[in-house]
Coordinates of C-alpha atoms and ligand atoms in Angstrom, one line a residue:
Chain A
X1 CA 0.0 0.0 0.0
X2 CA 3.0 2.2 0.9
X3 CA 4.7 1.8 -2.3
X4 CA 1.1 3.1 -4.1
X5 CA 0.8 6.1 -2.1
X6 CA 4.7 6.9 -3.3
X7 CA 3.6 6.3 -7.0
X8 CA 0.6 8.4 -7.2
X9 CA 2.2 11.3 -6.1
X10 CA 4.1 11.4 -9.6
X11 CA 2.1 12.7 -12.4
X12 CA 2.3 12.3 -15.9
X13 CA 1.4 15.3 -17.9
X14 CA -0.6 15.1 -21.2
X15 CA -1.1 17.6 -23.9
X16 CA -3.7 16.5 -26.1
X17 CA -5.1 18.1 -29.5
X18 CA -8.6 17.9 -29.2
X19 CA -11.8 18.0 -32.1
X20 CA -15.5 17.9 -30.9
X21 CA -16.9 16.9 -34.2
X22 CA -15.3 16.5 -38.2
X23 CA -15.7 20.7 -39.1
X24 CA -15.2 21.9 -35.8
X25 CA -11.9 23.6 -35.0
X26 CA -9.0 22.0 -32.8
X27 CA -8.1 23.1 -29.5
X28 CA -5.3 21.5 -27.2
X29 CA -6.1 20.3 -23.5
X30 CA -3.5 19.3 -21.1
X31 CA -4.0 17.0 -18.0
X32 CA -1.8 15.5 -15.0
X33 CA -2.9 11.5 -14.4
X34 CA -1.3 9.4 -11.4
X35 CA 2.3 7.5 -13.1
X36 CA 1.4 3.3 -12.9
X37 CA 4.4 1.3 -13.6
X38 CA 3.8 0.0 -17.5
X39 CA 1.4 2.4 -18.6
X40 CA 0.9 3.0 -21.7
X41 CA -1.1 6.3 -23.8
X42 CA -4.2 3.8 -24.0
X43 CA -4.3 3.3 -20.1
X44 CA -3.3 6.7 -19.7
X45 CA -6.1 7.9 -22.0
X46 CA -8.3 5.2 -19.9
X47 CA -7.1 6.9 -16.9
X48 CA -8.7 10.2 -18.2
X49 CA -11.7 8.6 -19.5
X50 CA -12.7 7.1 -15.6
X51 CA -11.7 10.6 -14.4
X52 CA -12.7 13.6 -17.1
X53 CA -11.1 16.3 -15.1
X54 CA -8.5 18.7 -17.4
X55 CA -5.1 20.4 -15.5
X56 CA -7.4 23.2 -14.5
X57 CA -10.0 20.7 -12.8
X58 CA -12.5 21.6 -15.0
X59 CA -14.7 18.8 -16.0
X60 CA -14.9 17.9 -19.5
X61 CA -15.8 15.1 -21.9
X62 CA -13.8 12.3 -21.8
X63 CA -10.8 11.9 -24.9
X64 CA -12.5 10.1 -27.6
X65 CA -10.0 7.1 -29.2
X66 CA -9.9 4.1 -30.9
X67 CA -8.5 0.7 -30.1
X68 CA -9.2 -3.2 -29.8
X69 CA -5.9 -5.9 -29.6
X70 CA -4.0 -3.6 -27.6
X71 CA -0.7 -5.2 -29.0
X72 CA -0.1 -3.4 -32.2
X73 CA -1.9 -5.9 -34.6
X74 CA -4.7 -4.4 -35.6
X75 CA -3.8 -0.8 -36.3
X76 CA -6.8 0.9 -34.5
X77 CA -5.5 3.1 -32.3
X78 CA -2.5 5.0 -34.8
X79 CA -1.9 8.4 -33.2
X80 CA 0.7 10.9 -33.5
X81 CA 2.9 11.0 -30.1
X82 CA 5.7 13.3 -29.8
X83 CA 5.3 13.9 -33.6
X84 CA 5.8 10.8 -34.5
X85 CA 2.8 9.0 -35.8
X86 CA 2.5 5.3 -34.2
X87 CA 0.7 2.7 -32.1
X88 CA -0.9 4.3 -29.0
X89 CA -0.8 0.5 -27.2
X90 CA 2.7 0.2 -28.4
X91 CA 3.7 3.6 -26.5
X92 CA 5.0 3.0 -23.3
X93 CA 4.9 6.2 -21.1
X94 CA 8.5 4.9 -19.6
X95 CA 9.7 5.4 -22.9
X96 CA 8.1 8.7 -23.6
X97 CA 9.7 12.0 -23.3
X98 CA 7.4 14.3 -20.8
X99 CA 5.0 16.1 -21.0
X100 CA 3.4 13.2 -23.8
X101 CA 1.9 15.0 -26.8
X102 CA -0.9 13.5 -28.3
X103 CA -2.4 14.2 -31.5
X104 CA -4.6 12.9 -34.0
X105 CA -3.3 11.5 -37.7
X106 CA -4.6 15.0 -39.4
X107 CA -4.0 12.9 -42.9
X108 CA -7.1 11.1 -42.1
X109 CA -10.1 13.0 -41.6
X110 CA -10.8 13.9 -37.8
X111 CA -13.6 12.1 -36.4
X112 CA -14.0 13.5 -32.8
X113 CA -10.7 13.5 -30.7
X114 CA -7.9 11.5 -31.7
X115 CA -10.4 8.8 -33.6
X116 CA -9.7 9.4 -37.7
X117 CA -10.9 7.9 -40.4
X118 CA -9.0 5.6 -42.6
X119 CA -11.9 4.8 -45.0
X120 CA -9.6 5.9 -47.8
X121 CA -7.0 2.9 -47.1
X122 CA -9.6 0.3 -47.1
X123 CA -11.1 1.8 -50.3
X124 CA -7.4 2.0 -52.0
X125 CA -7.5 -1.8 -51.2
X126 CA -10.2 -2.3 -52.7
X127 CA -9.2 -0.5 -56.3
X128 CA -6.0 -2.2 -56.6
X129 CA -8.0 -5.7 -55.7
X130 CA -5.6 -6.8 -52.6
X131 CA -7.3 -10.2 -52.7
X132 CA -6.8 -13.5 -54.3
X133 CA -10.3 -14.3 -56.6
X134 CA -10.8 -18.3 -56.1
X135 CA -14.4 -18.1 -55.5
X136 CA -16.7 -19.4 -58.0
X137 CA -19.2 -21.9 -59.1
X138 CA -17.4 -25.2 -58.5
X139 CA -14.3 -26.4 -56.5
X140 CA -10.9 -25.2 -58.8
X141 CA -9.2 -27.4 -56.9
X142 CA -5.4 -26.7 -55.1
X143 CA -3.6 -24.0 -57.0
X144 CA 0.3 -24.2 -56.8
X145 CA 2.5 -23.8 -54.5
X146 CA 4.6 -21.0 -53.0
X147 CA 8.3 -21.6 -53.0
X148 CA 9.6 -21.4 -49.5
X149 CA 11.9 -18.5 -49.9
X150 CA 9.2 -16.3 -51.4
X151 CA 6.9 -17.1 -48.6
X152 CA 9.4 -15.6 -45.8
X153 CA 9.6 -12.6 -47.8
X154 CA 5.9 -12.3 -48.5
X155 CA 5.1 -13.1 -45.2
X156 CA 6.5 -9.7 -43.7
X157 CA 4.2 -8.1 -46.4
X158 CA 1.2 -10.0 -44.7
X159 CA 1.8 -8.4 -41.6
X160 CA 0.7 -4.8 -42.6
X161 CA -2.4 -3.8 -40.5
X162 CA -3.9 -1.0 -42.3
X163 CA -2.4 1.6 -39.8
X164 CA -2.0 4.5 -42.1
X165 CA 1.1 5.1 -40.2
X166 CA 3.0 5.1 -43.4
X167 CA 0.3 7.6 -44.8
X168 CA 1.0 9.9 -42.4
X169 CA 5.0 10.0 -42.6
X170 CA 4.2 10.7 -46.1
X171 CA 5.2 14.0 -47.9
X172 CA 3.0 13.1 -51.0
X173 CA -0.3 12.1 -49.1
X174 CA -2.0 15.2 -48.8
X175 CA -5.3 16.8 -49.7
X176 CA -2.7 18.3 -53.4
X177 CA -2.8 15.0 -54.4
X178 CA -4.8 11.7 -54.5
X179 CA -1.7 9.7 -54.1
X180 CA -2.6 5.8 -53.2
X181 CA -0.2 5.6 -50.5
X182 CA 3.0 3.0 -49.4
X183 CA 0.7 0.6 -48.2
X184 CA -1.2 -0.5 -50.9
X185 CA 1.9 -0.6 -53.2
X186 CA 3.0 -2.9 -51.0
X187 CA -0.2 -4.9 -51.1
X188 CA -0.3 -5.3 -54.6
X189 CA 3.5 -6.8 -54.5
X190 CA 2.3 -9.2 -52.3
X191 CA -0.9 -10.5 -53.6
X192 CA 1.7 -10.1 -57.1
X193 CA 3.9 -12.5 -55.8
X194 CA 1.4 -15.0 -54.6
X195 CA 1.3 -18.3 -57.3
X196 CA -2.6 -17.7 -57.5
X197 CA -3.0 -13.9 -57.1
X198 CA 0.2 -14.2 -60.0
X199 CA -2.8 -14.9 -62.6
X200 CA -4.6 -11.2 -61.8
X201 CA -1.1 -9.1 -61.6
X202 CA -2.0 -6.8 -64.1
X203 CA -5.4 -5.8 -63.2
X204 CA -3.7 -4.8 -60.3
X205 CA -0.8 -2.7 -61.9
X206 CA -3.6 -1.3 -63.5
X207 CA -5.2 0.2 -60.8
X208 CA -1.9 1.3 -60.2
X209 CA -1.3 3.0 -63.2
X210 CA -4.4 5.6 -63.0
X211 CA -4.4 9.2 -61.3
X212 CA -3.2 8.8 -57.8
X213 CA -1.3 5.3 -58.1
X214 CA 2.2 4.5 -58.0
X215 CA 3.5 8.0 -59.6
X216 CA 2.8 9.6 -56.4
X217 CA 5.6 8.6 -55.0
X218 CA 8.5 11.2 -54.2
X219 CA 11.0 8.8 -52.7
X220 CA 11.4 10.4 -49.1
X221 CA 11.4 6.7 -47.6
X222 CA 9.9 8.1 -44.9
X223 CA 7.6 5.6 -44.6
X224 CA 9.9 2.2 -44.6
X225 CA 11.3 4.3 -41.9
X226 CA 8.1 4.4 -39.9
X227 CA 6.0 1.6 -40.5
X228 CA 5.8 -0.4 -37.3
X229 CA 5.6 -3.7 -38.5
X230 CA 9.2 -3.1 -40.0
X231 CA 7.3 -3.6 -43.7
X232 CA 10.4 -2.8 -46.3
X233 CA 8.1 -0.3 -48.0
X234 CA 10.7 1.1 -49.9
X235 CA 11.9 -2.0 -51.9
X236 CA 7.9 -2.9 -52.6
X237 CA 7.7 0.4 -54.2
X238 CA 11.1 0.1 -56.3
X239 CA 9.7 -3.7 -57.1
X240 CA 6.0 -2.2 -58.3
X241 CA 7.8 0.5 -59.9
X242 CA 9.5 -2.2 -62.0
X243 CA 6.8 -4.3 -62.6
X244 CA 4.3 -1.1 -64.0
X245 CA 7.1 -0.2 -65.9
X246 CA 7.9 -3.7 -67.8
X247 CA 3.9 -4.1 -68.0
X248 CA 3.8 -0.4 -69.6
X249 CA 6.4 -1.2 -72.4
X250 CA 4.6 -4.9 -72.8
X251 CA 1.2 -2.8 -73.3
X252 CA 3.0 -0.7 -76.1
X253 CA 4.7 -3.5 -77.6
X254 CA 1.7 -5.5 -78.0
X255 CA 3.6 -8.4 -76.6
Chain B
X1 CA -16.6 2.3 -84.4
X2 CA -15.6 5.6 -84.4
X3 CA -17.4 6.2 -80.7
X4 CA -15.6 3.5 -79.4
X5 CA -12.0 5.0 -81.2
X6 CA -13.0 8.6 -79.6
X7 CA -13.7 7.3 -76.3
X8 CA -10.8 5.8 -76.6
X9 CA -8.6 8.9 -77.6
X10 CA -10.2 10.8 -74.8
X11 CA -9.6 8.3 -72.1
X12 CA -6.2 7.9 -73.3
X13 CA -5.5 11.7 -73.6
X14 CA -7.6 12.0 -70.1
X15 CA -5.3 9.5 -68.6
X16 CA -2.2 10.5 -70.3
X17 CA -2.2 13.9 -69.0
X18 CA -3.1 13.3 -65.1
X19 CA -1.6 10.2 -63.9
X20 CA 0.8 8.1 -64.5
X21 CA 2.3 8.6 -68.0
X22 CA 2.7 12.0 -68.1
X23 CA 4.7 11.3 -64.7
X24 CA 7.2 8.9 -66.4
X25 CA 7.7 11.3 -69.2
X26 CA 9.1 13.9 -66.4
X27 CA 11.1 11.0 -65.2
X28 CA 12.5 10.1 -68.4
X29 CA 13.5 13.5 -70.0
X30 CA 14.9 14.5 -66.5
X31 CA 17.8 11.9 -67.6
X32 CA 17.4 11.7 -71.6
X33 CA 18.0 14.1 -72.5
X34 CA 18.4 16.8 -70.0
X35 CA 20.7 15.3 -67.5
X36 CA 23.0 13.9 -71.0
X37 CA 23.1 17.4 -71.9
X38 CA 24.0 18.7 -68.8
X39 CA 26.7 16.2 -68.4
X40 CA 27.8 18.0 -71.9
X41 CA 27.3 21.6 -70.4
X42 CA 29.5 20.7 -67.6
X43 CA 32.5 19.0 -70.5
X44 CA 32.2 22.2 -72.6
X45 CA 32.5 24.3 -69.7
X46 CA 35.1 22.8 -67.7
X47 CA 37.4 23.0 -71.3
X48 CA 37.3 27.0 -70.3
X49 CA 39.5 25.9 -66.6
X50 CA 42.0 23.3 -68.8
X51 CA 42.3 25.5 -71.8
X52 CA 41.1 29.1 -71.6
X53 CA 38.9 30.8 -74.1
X54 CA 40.5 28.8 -77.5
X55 CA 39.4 25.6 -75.7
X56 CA 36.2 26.7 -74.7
X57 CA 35.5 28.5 -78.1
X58 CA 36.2 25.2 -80.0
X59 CA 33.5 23.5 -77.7
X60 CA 31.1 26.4 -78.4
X61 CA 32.0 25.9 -82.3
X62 CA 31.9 22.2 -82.2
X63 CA 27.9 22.4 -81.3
X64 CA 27.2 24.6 -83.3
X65 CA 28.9 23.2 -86.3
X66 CA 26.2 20.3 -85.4
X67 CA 24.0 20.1 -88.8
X68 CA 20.5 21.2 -87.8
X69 CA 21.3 22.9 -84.7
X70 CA 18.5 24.8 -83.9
X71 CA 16.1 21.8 -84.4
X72 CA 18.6 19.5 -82.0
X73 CA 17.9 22.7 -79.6
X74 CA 14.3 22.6 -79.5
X75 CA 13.9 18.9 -79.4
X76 CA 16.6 17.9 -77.6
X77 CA 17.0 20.7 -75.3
X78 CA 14.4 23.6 -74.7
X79 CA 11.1 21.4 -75.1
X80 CA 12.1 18.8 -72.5
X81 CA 13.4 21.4 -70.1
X82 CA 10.1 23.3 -70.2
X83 CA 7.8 20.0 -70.0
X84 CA 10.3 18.9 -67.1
X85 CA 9.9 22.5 -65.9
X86 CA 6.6 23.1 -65.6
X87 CA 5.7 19.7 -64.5
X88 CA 8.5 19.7 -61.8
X89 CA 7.2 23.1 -60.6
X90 CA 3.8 21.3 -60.4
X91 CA 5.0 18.3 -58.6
X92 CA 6.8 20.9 -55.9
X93 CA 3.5 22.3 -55.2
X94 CA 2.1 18.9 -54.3
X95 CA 4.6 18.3 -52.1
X96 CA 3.5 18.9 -47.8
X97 CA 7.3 18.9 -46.8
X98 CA 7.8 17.1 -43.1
X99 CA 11.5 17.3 -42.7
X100 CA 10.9 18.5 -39.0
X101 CA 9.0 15.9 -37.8
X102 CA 11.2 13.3 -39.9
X103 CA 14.8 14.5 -40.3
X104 CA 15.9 11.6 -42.3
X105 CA 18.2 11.7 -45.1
X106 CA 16.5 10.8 -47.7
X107 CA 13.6 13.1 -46.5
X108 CA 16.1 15.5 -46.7
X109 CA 17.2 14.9 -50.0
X110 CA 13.6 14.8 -51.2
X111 CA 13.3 18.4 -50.2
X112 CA 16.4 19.4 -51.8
X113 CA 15.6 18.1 -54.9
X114 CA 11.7 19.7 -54.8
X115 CA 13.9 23.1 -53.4
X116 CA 16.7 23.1 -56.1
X117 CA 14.6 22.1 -59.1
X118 CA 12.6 25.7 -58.4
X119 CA 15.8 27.6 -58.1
X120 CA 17.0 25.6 -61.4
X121 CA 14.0 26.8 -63.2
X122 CA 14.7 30.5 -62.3
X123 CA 18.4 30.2 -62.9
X124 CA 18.2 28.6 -66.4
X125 CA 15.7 31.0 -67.3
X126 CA 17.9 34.0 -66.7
X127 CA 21.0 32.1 -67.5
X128 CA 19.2 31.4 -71.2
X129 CA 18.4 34.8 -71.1
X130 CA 21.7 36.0 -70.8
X131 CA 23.4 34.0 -73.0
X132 CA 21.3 32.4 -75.8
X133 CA 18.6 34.8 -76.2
X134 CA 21.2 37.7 -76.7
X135 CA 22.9 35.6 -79.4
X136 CA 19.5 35.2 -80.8
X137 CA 18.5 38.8 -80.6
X138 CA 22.1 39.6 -82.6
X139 CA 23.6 41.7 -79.5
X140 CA 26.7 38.7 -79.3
X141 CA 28.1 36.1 -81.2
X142 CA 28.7 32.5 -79.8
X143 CA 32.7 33.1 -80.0
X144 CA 31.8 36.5 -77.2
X145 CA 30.1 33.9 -74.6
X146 CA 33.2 33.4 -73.0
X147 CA 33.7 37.3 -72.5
X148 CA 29.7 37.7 -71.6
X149 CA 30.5 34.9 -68.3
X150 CA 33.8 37.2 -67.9
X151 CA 31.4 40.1 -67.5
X152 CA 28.7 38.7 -65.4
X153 CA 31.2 36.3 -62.7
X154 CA 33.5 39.6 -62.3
X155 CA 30.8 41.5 -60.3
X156 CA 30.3 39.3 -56.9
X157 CA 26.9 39.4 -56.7
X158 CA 26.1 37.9 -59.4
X159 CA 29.1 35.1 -59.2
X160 CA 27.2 34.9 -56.0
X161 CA 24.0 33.8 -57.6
X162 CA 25.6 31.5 -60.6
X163 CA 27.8 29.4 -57.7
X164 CA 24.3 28.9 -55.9
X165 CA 22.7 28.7 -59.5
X166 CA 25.5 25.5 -60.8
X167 CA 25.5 23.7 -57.4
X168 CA 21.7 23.7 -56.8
X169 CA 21.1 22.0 -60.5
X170 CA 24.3 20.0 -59.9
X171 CA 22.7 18.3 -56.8
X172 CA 19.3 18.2 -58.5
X173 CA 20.8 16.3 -61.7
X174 CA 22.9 13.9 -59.5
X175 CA 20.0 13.0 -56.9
X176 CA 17.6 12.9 -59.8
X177 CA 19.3 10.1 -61.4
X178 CA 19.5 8.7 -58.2
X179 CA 15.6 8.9 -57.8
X180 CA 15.3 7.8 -61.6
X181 CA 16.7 4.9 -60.7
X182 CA 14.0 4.2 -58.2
X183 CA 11.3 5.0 -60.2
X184 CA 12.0 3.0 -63.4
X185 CA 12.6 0.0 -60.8
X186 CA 16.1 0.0 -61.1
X187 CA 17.8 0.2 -57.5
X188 CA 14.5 -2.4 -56.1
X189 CA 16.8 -3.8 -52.3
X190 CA 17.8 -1.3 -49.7
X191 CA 21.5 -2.2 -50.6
X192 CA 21.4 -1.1 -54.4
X193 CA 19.2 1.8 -53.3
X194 CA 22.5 3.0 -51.0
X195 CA 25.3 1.8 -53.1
X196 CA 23.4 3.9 -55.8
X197 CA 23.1 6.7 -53.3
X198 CA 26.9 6.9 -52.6
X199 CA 27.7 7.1 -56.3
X200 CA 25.3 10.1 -56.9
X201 CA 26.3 12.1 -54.3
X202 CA 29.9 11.5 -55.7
X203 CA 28.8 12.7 -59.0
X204 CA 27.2 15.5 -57.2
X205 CA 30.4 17.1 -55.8
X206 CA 32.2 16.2 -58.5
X207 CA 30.1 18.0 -61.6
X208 CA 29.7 21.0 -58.8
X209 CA 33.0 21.0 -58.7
X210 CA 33.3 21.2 -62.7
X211 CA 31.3 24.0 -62.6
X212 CA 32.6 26.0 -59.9
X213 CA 36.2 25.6 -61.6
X214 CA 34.6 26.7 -64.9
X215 CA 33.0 30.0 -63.3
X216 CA 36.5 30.5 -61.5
X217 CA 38.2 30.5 -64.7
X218 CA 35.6 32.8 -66.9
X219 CA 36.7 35.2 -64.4
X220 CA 40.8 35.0 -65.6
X221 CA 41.5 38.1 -68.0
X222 CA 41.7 36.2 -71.1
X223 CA 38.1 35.8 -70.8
X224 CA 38.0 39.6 -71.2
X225 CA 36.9 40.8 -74.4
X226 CA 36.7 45.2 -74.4
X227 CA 34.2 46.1 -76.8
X228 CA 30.8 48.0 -77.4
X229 CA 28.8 45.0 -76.5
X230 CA 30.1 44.4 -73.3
X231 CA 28.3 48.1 -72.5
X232 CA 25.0 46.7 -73.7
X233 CA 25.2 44.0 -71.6
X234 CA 26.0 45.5 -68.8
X235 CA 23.0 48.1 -69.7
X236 CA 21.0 44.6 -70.1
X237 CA 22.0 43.8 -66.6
X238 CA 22.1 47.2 -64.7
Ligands
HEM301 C1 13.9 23.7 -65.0 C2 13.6 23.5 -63.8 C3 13.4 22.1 -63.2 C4 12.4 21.8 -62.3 C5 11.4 22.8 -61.7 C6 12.6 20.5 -61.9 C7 11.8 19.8 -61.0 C8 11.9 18.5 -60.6 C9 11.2 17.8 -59.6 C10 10.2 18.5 -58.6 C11 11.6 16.5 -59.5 C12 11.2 15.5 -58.5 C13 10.3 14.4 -59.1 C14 10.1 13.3 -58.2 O1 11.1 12.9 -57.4 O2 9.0 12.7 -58.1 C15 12.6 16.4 -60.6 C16 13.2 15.2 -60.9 C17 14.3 15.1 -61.8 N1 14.9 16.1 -62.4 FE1 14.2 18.0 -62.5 N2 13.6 19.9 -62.6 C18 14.1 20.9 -63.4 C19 15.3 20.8 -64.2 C20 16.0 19.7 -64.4 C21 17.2 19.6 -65.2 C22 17.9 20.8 -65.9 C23 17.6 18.3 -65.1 C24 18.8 17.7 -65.7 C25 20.0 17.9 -65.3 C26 16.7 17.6 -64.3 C27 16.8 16.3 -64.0 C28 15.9 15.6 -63.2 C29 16.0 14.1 -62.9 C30 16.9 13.2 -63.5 C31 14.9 13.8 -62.1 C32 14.5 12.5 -61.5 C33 13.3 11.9 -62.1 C34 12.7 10.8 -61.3 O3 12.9 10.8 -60.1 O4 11.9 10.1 -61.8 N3 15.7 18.5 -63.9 N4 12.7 17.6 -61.3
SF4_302 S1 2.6 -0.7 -44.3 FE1 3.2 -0.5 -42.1 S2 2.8 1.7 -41.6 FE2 1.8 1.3 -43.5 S3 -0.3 0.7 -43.0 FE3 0.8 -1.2 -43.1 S4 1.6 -1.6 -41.0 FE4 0.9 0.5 -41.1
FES303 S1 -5.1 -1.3 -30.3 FE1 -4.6 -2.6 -32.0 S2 -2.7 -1.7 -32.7 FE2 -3.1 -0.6 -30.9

């Protein structure tokens, strides 16, 4: 009991960027929660949810957020922490330089607080058909298999979550431009490299080669930089870049 | 038929002019032929630092002996740079810098090369200006270039303005072809992308280099030419 008492007399200070609603304006509100060994900017955000009290100890509405495996798989609760956009579960407040700055990915569209909305990266999925058609009216049977050195690579491609952390690092993803975004690039080099999804590869580079697809990029590389599943961005860009290129001169060629 | 063909032509021209095509042709003339001819540029130049004004002169001549010159200008030169232009000054518009919240390297060097492509476009338009144009408009003769640089990197200002001029479209040639090569799906691994890297930013200090000799040199005396034209230039410029 002692040891409690010691703890909650140290205080974590927050300042968070706050958004009632999508047009409103944002405002910034700071707050001072009790330090818990392990927290983390959900629990601490928890914290101020239980106790909606601001640094001035005016009571407010609690900070709106978004989350659900609270360990970094399912890309929910992206935020931007000390400017650097990333996984609110994955933020360990021992780890944080104080006071924590919390804002919301401002790529996205604000939905209230730090929840956004990352509509557009499910959509972008769904133009550049990230999915492997074997549905149909009867069974095709097996389709062939995968060497097992391409799987390792192509596995770490799996593990994107749809973060839009990439999105956000982005110099080319802003409201100038409809650029596609890393992560879908990236998408299309894996279901490209799958033996099945092989047989629709150039839909895909299709979608890909439309307004907003893979001439967006600019190269900064910040997003391999940031992604945190450690997705090598970069090298599926290069690799798409290649592929629309030979499928552009095939096109031409008539081959 | 024919709807089909012209909904065909339009989608094509649509699609040519927003997206992705129109995007590789920036790429492409960025290297062919603009950064071939600048390699040339910075040759022709440098022959002014090794062997004075009869070297450089015989560099000037040896272009322009070229059989259809003027065409090999437009096509080859002043068409691509102002498609490359205009589209680059386009592309820097899109561009929502975040070098302060990402102070990376290559973020870095994405900003330089969206920064010195603007400052290219300004410097190549007065450099043209001062150079080409007045041949054109019959105020200097190709063999008085060497004497026009004399006059304009004597006054320090304006040496001032060509150093930053030469190195800023010296680093935005070298890290172009360095992004080129990403782009066309060269450099794909992390590896080639820095091996690449290393040899571009070589190429960078050395054809700044190049240049910076060559401006040194137009300023030597030989380079000095005293007659009535100088005095309209300098009218031009005052
Ligand atoms: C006249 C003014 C110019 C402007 C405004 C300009 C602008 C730009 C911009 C913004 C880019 C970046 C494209 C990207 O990374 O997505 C670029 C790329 C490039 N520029 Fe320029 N540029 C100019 C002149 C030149 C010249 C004279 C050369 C030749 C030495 C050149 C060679 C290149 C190359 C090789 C690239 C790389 C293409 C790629 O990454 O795909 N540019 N330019
Ligand atoms: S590629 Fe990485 S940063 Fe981008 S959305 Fe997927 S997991 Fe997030
Ligand atoms: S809650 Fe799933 S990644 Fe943070």
């Amino acid at each position: 009991m002692a040891e409690t008492t010691a703890s909650q007399k140290k205080l974590v200070k927050f300042i968070i960027t706050r958004q009632d609603s999508p047009d409103s304006a944002s405002y910034v509100e700071e707050f001072e929660i009790p330090y818990r060994p392990g927290m983390n900017v959900i629990s601490s955000l928890m914290e101020i949810q239980r106790n909606p009290v601001n640094v001035k100890g005016e009571s407010i509405a609690p900070v709106c957020w978004e989350s659900n495996c609270l360990e970094e798989v399912c890309g929910a609760c992206s935020m931007v922490i000390n400017g650097k956009p990333r996984q609110a579960c994955a933020a360990l407040i021992d780890n944080l330089e104080q006071p924590v700055r919390v804002q919301p990915m401002k790529t996205f569209p604000v939905v209230r607080d730090l929840v956004i909305d990352r509509s557009r990266m499910f959509n972008a999925l769904k133009r550049v058909k990230a999915w492997i058609p074997i549905d149909g009216t009867y069974d095709l049977g097996p389709g062939p298999r995968m060497p097992e050195k391409k799987r390792q690579w192509a596995y770490e491609l799996s593990k994107c979550m749809t973060c839009g952390v990439c999105l956000e690092a982005c110099p080319n993803v802003n409201d100038k431009t409809d650029f596609i975004g890393p992560a879908a690039l990236s998408q299309v080099r894996l279901f490209n490299a799958h033996p099945t999804g092989e047989m629709n590869a150039d839909e895909r580079l299709d979608a890909l080669m439309q307004d907003g697809g893979i001439e967006g990029c600019g190269n900064s590389q910040n997003c391999v930089r940031s992604c945190p599943k450690g997705i090598p961005l970069t090298t599926s860009i290069a690799e798409i870049n290649k592929q629309t290129t030979k499928h552009m001169f095939k096109q031409w060629l008539g081959v | 038929m024919l709807i089909f063909e012209n909904v065909v032509y339009e989608k094509g021209v649509r699609q040519f002019m927003k997206g992705y095509y129109a995007r590789k042709l920036h790429s492409l003339l960025g290297v062919i032929p603009l950064a071939l001819f600048f390699i040339e540029h910075a040759l022709t130049n440098f022959g002014a630092f090794e062997g004075g004004p009869s070297r450089f002169n015989a560099g000037v001549k040896l272009l322009n002996d070229l059989p259809l010159v003027l065409v090999l200008e437009v096509v080859l030169i002043y068409l691509p740079l102002l498609y490359h232009g205009v589209y680059g000054l386009y592309i820097a518009y899109q561009a929502k810098p975040n070098n302060g919240r990402f102070g990376y390297e290559r973020n870095l060097r994405y900003l330089l090369q969206r920064v010195t492509g603007v400052i290219t476009f300004v410097y190549v338009i007065w450099h043209v200006y001062e150079t080409r144009i007045q041949v054109a408009l019959g105020n200097v003769t190709h063999e008085q270039l060497g004497s026009v640089m004399h006059d304009i990197v004597t006054q320090p200002v304006l040496f001032t303005l060509y150093l930053i001029g030469v190195i800023s479209a010296s680093f935005h040639f070298a890290n172009g072809i360095w992004s080129f090569l990403v782009s066309w799906g060269i450099t794909v691994g992390p590896r080639a992308q820095r091996v690449s890297s290393y040899i571009c930013m070589t190429l960078f200090v050395l054809v700044s280099i190049m240049f910076v000799l060559s401006l040194i040199a137009f300023r030597r005396v030989e380079f000095q030419e005293a007659s009535v034209w100088i005095d309209t230039v300098k009218s031009v410029l005052s």
